[in-house]
PDB file of C-alpha atoms in Angstrom:
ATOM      1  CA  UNK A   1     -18.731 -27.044   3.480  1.00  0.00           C
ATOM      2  CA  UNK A   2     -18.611 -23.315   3.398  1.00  0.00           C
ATOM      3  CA  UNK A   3     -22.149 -21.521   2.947  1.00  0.00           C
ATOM      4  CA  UNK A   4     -22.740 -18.485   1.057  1.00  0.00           C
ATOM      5  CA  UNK A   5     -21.860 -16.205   4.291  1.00  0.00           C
ATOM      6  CA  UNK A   6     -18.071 -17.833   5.121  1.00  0.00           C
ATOM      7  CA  UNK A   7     -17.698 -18.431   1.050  1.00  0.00           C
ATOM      8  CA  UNK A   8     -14.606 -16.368   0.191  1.00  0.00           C
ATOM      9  CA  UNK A   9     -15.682 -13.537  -2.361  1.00  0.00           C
ATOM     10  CA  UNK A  10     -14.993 -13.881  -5.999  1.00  0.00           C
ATOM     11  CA  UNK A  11     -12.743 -10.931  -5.817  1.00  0.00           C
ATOM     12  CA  UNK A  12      -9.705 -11.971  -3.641  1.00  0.00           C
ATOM     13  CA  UNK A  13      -9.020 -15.468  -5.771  1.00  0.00           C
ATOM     14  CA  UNK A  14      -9.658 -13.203  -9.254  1.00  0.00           C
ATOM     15  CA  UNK A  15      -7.039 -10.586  -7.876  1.00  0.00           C
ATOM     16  CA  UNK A  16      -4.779 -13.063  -6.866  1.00  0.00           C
ATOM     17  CA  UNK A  17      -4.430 -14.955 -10.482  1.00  0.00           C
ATOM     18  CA  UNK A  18      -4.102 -11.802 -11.943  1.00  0.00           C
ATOM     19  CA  UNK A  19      -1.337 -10.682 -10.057  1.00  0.00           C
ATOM     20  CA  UNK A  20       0.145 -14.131 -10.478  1.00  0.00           C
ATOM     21  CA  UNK A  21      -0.022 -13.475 -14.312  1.00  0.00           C
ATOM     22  CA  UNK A  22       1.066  -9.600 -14.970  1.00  0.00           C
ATOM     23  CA  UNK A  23       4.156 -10.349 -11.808  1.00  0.00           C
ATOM     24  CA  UNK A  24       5.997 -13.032 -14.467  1.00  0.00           C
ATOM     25  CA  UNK A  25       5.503 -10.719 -17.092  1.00  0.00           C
ATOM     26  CA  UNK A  26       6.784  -7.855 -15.549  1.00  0.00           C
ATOM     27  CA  UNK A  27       9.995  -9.717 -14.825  1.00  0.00           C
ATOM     28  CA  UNK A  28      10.109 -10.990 -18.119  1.00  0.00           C
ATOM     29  CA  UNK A  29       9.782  -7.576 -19.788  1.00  0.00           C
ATOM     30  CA  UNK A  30      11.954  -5.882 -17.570  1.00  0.00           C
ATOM     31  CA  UNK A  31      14.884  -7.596 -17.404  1.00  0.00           C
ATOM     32  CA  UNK A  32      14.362  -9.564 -21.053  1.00  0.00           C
ATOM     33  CA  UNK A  33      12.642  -7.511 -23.436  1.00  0.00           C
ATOM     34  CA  UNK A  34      13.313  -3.724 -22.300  1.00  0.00           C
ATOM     35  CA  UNK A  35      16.635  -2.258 -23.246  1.00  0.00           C
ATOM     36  CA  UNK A  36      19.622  -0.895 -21.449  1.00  0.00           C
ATOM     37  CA  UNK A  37      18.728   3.082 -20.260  1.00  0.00           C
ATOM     38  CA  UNK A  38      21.281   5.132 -22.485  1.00  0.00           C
ATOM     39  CA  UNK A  39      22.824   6.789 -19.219  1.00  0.00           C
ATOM     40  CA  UNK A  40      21.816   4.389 -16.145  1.00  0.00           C
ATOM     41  CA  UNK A  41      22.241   1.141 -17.987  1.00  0.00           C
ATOM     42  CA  UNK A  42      21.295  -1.882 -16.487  1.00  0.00           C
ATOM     43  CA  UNK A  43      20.689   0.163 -12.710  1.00  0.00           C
ATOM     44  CA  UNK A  44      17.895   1.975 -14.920  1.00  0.00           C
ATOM     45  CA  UNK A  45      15.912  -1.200 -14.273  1.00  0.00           C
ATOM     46  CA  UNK A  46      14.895  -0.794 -10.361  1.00  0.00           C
ATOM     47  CA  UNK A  47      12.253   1.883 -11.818  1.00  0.00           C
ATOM     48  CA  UNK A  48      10.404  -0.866 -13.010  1.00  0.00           C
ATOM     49  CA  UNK A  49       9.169  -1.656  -9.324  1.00  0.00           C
ATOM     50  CA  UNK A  50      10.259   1.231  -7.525  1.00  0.00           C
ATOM     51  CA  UNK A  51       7.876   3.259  -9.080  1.00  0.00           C
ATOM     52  CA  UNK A  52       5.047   0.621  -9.323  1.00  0.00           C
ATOM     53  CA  UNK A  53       5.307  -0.005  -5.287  1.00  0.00           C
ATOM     54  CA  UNK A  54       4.821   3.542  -4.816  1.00  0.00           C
ATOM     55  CA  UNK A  55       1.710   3.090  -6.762  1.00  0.00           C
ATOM     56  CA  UNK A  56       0.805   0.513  -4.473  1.00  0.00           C
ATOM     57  CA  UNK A  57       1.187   2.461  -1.960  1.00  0.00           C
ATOM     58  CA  UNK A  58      -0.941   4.748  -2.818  1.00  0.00           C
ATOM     59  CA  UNK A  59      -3.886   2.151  -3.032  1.00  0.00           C
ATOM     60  CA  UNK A  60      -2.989   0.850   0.428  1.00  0.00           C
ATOM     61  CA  UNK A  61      -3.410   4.754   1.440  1.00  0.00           C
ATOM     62  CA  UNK A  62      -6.708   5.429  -0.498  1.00  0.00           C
ATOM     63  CA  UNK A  63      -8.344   2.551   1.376  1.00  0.00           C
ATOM     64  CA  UNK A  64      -6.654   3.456   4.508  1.00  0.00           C
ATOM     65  CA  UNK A  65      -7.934   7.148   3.812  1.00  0.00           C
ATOM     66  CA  UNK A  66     -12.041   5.825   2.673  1.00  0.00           C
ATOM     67  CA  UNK A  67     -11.728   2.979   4.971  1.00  0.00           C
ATOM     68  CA  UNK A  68     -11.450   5.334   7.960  1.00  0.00           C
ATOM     69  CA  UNK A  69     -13.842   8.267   7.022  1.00  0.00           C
ATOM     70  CA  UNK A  70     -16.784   5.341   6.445  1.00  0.00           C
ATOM     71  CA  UNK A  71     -15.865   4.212  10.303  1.00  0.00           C
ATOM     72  CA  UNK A  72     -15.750   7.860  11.649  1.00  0.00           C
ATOM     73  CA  UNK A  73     -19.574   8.312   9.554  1.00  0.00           C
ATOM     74  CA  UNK A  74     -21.262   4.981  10.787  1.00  0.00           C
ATOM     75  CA  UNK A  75     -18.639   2.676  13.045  1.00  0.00           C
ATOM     76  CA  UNK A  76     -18.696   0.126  10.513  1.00  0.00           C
ATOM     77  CA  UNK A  77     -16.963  -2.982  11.238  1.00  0.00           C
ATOM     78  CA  UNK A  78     -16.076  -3.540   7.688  1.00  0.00           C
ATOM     79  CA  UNK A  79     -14.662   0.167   7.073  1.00  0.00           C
ATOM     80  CA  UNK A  80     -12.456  -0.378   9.970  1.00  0.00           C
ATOM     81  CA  UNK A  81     -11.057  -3.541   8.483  1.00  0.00           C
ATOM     82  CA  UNK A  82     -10.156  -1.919   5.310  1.00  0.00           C
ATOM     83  CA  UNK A  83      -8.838   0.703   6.789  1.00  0.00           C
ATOM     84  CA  UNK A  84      -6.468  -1.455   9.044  1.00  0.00           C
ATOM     85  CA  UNK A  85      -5.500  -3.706   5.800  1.00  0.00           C
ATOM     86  CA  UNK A  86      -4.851  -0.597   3.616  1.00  0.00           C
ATOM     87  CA  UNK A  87      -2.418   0.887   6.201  1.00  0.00           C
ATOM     88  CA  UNK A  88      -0.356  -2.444   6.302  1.00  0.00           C
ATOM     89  CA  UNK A  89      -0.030  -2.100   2.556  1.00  0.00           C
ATOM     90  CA  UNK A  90       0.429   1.376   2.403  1.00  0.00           C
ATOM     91  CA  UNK A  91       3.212   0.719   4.950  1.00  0.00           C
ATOM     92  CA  UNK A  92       4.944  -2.358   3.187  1.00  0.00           C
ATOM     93  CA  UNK A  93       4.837  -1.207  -0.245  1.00  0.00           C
ATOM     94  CA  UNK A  94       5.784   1.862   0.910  1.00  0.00           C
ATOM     95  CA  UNK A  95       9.355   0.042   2.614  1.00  0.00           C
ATOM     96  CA  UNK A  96       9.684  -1.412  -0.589  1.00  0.00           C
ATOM     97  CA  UNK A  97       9.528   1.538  -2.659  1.00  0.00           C
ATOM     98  CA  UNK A  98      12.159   3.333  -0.331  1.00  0.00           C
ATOM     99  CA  UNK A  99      14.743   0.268  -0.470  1.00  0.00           C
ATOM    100  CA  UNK A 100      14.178   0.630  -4.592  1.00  0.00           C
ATOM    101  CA  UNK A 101      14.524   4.183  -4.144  1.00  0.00           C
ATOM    102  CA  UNK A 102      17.689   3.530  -2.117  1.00  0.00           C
ATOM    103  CA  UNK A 103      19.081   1.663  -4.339  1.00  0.00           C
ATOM    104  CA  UNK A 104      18.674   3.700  -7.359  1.00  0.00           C
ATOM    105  CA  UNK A 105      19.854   6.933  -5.515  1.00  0.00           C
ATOM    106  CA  UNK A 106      22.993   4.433  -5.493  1.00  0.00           C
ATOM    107  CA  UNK A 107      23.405   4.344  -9.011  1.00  0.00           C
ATOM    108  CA  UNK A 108      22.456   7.819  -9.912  1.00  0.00           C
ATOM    109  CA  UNK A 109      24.110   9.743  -7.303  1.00  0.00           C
ATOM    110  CA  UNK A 110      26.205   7.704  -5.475  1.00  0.00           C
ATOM    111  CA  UNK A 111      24.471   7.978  -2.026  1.00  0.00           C
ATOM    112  CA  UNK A 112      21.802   5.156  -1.160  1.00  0.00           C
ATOM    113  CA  UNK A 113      19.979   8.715   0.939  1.00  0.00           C
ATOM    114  CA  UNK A 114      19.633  12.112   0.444  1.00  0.00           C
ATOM    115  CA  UNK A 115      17.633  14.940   2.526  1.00  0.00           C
ATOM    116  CA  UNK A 116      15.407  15.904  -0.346  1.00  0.00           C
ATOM    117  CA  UNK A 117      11.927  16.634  -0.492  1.00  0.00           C
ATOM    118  CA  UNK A 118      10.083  13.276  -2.336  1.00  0.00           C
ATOM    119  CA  UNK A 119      11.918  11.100   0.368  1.00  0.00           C
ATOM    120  CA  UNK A 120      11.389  13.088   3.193  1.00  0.00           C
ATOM    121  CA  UNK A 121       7.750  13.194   2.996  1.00  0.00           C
ATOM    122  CA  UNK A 122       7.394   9.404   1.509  1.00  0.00           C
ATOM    123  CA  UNK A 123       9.516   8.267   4.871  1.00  0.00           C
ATOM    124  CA  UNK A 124       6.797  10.718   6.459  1.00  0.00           C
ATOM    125  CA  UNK A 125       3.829   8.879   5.267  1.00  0.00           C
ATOM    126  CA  UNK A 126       5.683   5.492   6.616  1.00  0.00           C
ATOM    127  CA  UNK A 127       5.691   7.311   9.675  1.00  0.00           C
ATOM    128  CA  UNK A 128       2.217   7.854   9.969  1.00  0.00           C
ATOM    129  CA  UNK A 129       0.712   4.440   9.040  1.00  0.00           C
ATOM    130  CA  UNK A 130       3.330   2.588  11.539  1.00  0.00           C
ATOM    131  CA  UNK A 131       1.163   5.183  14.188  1.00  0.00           C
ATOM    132  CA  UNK A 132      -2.237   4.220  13.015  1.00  0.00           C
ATOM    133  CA  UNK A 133      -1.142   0.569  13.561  1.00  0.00           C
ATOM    134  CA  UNK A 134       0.571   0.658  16.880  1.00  0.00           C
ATOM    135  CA  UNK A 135      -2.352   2.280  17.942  1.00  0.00           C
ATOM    136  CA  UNK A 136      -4.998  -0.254  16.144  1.00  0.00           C
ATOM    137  CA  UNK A 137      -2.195  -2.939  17.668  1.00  0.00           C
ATOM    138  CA  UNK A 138      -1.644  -2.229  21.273  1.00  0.00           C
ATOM    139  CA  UNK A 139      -4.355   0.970  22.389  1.00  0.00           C
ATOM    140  CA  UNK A 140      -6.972  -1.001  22.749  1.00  0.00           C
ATOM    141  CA  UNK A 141     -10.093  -2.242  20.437  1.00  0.00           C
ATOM    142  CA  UNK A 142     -12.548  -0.281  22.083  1.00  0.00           C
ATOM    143  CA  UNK A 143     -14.589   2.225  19.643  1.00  0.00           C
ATOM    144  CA  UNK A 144     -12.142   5.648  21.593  1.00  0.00           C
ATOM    145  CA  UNK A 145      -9.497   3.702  20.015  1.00  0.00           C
ATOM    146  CA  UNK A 146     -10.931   2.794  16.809  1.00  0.00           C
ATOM    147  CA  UNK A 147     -12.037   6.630  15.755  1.00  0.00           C
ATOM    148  CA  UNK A 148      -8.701   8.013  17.197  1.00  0.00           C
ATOM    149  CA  UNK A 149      -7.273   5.535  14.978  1.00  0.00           C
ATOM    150  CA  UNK A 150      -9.753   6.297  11.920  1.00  0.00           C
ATOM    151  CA  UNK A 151      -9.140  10.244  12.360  1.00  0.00           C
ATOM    152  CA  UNK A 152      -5.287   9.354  12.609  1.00  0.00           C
ATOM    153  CA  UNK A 153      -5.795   7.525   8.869  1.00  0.00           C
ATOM    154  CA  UNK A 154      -7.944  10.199   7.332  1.00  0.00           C
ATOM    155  CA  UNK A 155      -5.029  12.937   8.329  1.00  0.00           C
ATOM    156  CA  UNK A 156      -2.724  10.956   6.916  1.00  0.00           C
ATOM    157  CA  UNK A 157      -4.060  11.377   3.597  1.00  0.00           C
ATOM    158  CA  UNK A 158      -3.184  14.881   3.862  1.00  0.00           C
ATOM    159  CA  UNK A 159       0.606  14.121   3.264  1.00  0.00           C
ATOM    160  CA  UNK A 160      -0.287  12.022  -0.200  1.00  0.00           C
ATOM    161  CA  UNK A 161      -0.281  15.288  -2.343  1.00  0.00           C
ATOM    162  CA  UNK A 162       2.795  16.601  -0.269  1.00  0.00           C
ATOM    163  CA  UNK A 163       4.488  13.571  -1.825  1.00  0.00           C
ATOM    164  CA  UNK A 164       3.537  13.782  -5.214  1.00  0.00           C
ATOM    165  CA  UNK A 165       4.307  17.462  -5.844  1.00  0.00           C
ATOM    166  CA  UNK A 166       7.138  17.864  -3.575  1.00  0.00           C
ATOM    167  CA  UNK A 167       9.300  17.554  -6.713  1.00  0.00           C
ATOM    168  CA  UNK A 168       8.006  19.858  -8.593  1.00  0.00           C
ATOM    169  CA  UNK A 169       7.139  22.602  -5.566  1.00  0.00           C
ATOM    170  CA  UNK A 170      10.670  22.063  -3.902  1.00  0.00           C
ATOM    171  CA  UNK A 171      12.760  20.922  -6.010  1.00  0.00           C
ATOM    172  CA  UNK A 172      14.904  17.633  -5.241  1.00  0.00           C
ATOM    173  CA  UNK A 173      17.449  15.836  -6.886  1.00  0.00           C
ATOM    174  CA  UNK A 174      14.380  12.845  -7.502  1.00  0.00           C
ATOM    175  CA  UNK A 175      12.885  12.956 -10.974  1.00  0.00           C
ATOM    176  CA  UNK A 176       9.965  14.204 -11.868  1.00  0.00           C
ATOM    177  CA  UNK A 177       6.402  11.871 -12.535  1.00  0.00           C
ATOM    178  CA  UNK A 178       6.032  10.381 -16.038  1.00  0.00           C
ATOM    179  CA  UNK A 179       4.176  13.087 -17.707  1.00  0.00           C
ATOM    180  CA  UNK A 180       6.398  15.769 -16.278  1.00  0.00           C
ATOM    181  CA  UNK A 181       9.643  14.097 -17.604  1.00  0.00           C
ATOM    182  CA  UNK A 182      10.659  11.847 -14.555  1.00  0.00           C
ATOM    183  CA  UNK A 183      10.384   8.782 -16.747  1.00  0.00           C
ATOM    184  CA  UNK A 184      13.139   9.776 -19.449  1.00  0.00           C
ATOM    185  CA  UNK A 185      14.593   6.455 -20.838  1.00  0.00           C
ATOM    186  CA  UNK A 186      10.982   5.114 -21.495  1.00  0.00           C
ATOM    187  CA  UNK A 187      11.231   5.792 -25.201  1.00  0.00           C
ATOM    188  CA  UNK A 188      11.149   2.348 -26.027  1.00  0.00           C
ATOM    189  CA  UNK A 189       7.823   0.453 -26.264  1.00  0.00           C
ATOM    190  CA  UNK A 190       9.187  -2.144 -24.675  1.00  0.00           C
ATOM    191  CA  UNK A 191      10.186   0.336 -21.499  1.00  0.00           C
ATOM    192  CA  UNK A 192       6.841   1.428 -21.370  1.00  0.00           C
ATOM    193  CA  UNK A 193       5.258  -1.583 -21.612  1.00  0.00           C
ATOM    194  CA  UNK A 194       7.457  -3.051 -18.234  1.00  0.00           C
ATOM    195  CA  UNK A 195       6.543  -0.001 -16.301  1.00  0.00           C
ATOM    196  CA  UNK A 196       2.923   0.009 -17.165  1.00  0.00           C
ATOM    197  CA  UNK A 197       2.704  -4.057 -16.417  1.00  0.00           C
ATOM    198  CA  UNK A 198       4.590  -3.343 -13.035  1.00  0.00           C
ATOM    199  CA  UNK A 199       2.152  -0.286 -12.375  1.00  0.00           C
ATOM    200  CA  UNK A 200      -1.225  -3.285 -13.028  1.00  0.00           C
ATOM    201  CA  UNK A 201       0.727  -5.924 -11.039  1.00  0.00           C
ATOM    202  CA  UNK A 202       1.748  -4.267  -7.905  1.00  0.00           C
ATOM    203  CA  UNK A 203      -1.488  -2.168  -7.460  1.00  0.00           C
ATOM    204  CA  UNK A 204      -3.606  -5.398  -8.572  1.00  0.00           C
ATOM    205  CA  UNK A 205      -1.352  -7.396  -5.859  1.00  0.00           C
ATOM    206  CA  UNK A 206      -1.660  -4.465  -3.281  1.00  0.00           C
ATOM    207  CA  UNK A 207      -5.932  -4.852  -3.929  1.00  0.00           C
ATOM    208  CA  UNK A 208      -6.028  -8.414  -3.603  1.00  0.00           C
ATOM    209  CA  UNK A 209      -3.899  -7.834  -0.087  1.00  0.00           C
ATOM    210  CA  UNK A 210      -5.978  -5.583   0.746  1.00  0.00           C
ATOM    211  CA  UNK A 211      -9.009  -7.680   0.423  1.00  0.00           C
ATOM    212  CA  UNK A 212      -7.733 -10.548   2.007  1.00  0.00           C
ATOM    213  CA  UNK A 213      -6.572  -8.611   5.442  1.00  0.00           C
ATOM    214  CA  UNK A 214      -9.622  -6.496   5.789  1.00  0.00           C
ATOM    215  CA  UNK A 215     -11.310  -9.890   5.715  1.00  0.00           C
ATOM    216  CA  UNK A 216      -9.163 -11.597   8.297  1.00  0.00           C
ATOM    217  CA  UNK A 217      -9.205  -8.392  10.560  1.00  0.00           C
ATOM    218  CA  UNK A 218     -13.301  -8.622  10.023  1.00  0.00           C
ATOM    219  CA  UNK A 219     -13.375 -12.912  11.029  1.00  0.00           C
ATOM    220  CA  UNK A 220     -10.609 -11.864  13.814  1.00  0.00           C
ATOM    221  CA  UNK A 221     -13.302  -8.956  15.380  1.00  0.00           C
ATOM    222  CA  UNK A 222     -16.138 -10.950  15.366  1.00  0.00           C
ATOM    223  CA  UNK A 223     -14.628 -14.059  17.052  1.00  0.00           C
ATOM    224  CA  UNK A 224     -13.158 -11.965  19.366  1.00  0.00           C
ATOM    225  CA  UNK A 225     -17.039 -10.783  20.271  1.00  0.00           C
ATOM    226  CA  UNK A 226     -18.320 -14.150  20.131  1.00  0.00           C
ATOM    227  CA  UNK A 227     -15.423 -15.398  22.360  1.00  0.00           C
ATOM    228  CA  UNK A 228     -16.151 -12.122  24.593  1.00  0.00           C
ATOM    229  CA  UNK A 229     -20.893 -13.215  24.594  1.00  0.00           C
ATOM    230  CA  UNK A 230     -19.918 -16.598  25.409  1.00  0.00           C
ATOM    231  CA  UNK A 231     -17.964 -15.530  28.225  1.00  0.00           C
ATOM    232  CA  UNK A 232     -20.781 -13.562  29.665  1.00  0.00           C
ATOM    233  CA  UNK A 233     -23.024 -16.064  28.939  1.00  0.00           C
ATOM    234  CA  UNK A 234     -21.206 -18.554  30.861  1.00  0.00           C
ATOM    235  CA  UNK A 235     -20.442 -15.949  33.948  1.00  0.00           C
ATOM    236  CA  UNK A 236     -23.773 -15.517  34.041  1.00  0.00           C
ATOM    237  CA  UNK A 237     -24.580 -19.584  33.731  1.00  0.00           C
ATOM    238  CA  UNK A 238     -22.215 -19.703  36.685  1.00  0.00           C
ATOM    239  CA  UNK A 239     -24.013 -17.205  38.821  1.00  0.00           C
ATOM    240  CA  UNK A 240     -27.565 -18.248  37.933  1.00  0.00           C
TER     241      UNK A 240
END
């Protein structure tokens, strides 16, 4: 029976029925309530979780970013976890939100890539969370490794705002966000309400991810160091 210590916290299981709810009705309302764009048609669609992944992304990179700067502060075991957990995110939902992107460059422009600014720096930010964890992965778990790593995640953070006003600094054939005009075709309430359900289910699904990693990073370190006492313990029983 688990105890009150090895008990899994309320918040992973709530996370993971909500994304289980709003991920149906995202579907639903995307491809069975919202209407055809006027100019995109049916294509128009992929925003619905292109643009929510990115989202996600950015959650994966906000606890990558806090995560890290708590570990640099005090070499918390915890802050290293989330930090580790938020990179994987940032780095899946990031993949996911390029192949949408892909695919909708396919439909707008007729190329699945372009060279222009918003993709460029997203593919960027990939770049620099597949670094933090081939470094967290194979340099070692020592605590060298573990603040090169942590510095690593809180300079990635640096790129975030690159990404988000790289449209509107540089230009770009990429639309703009939703307030500047990026999300034309949303007139419809039923548009808005399929992007703003795939917005709450991706970033609720990205949290409950998150959770759930940092924890089996945090089990995974301290077996490791209970594997690595008993050892000594029993080199030492062996010498005695």
């Amino acid at each position: 029976m688990l105890t009150h210590r090895t008990r899994p916290p309320l918040a992973i299981p709530a996370l993971a029925l909500a994304a289980a709810g709003l991920m149906p009705a995202t579907l639903y309302w995307t491809f069975f309530r919202a209407p055809f764009e006027a100019t995109m048609g049916a294509a128009q669609k992929i925003f619905y979780l292109h643009v929510p992944a990115a989202m996600a992304m950015y959650a994966g990179a906000l606890a990558c970013t806090l995560g890290s700067a708590i570990y640099l502060y005090n070499q918390s075991e915890r802050a290293d976890a989330v930090a580790r957990a938020g990179a994987e995110m940032a780095l899946f939902f990031g993949a996911m939100g390029v192949a949408g992107g892909s695919l909708w460059g396919k439909a707008a422009w007729g190329a699945y890539w372009s060279w222009e600014p918003r993709t460029l720096s997203t593919v960027l930010q990939l770049a620099l969370y597949a670094a933090y964890l081939t470094l967290r992965d194979f340099a070692g778990d020592g605590e060298a490794e573990r603040k090169f790593a942590a510095a690593l995640g809180v300079l990635a953070a640096a790129n975030v705002p690159i990404i988000s006003y790289s449209v509107k600094k540089w230009g770009g054939n990429h639309p703009g966000g939703i307030i500047e005009g990026g999300g034309r075709g949303l007139g419809h309430v039923d548009m808005k309400i399929a992007f703003w359900l795939g917005v709450a289910a991706m970033v609720t699904l990205a949290a409950g991810l998150i959770a759930t990693r940092a924890r089996l990073h945090l089990g995974a370190g301290r077996l490791a160091h209970a594997e690595g006492r008993a050892l000594e313990l029993g080199l030492l029983g062996d010498e005695a």
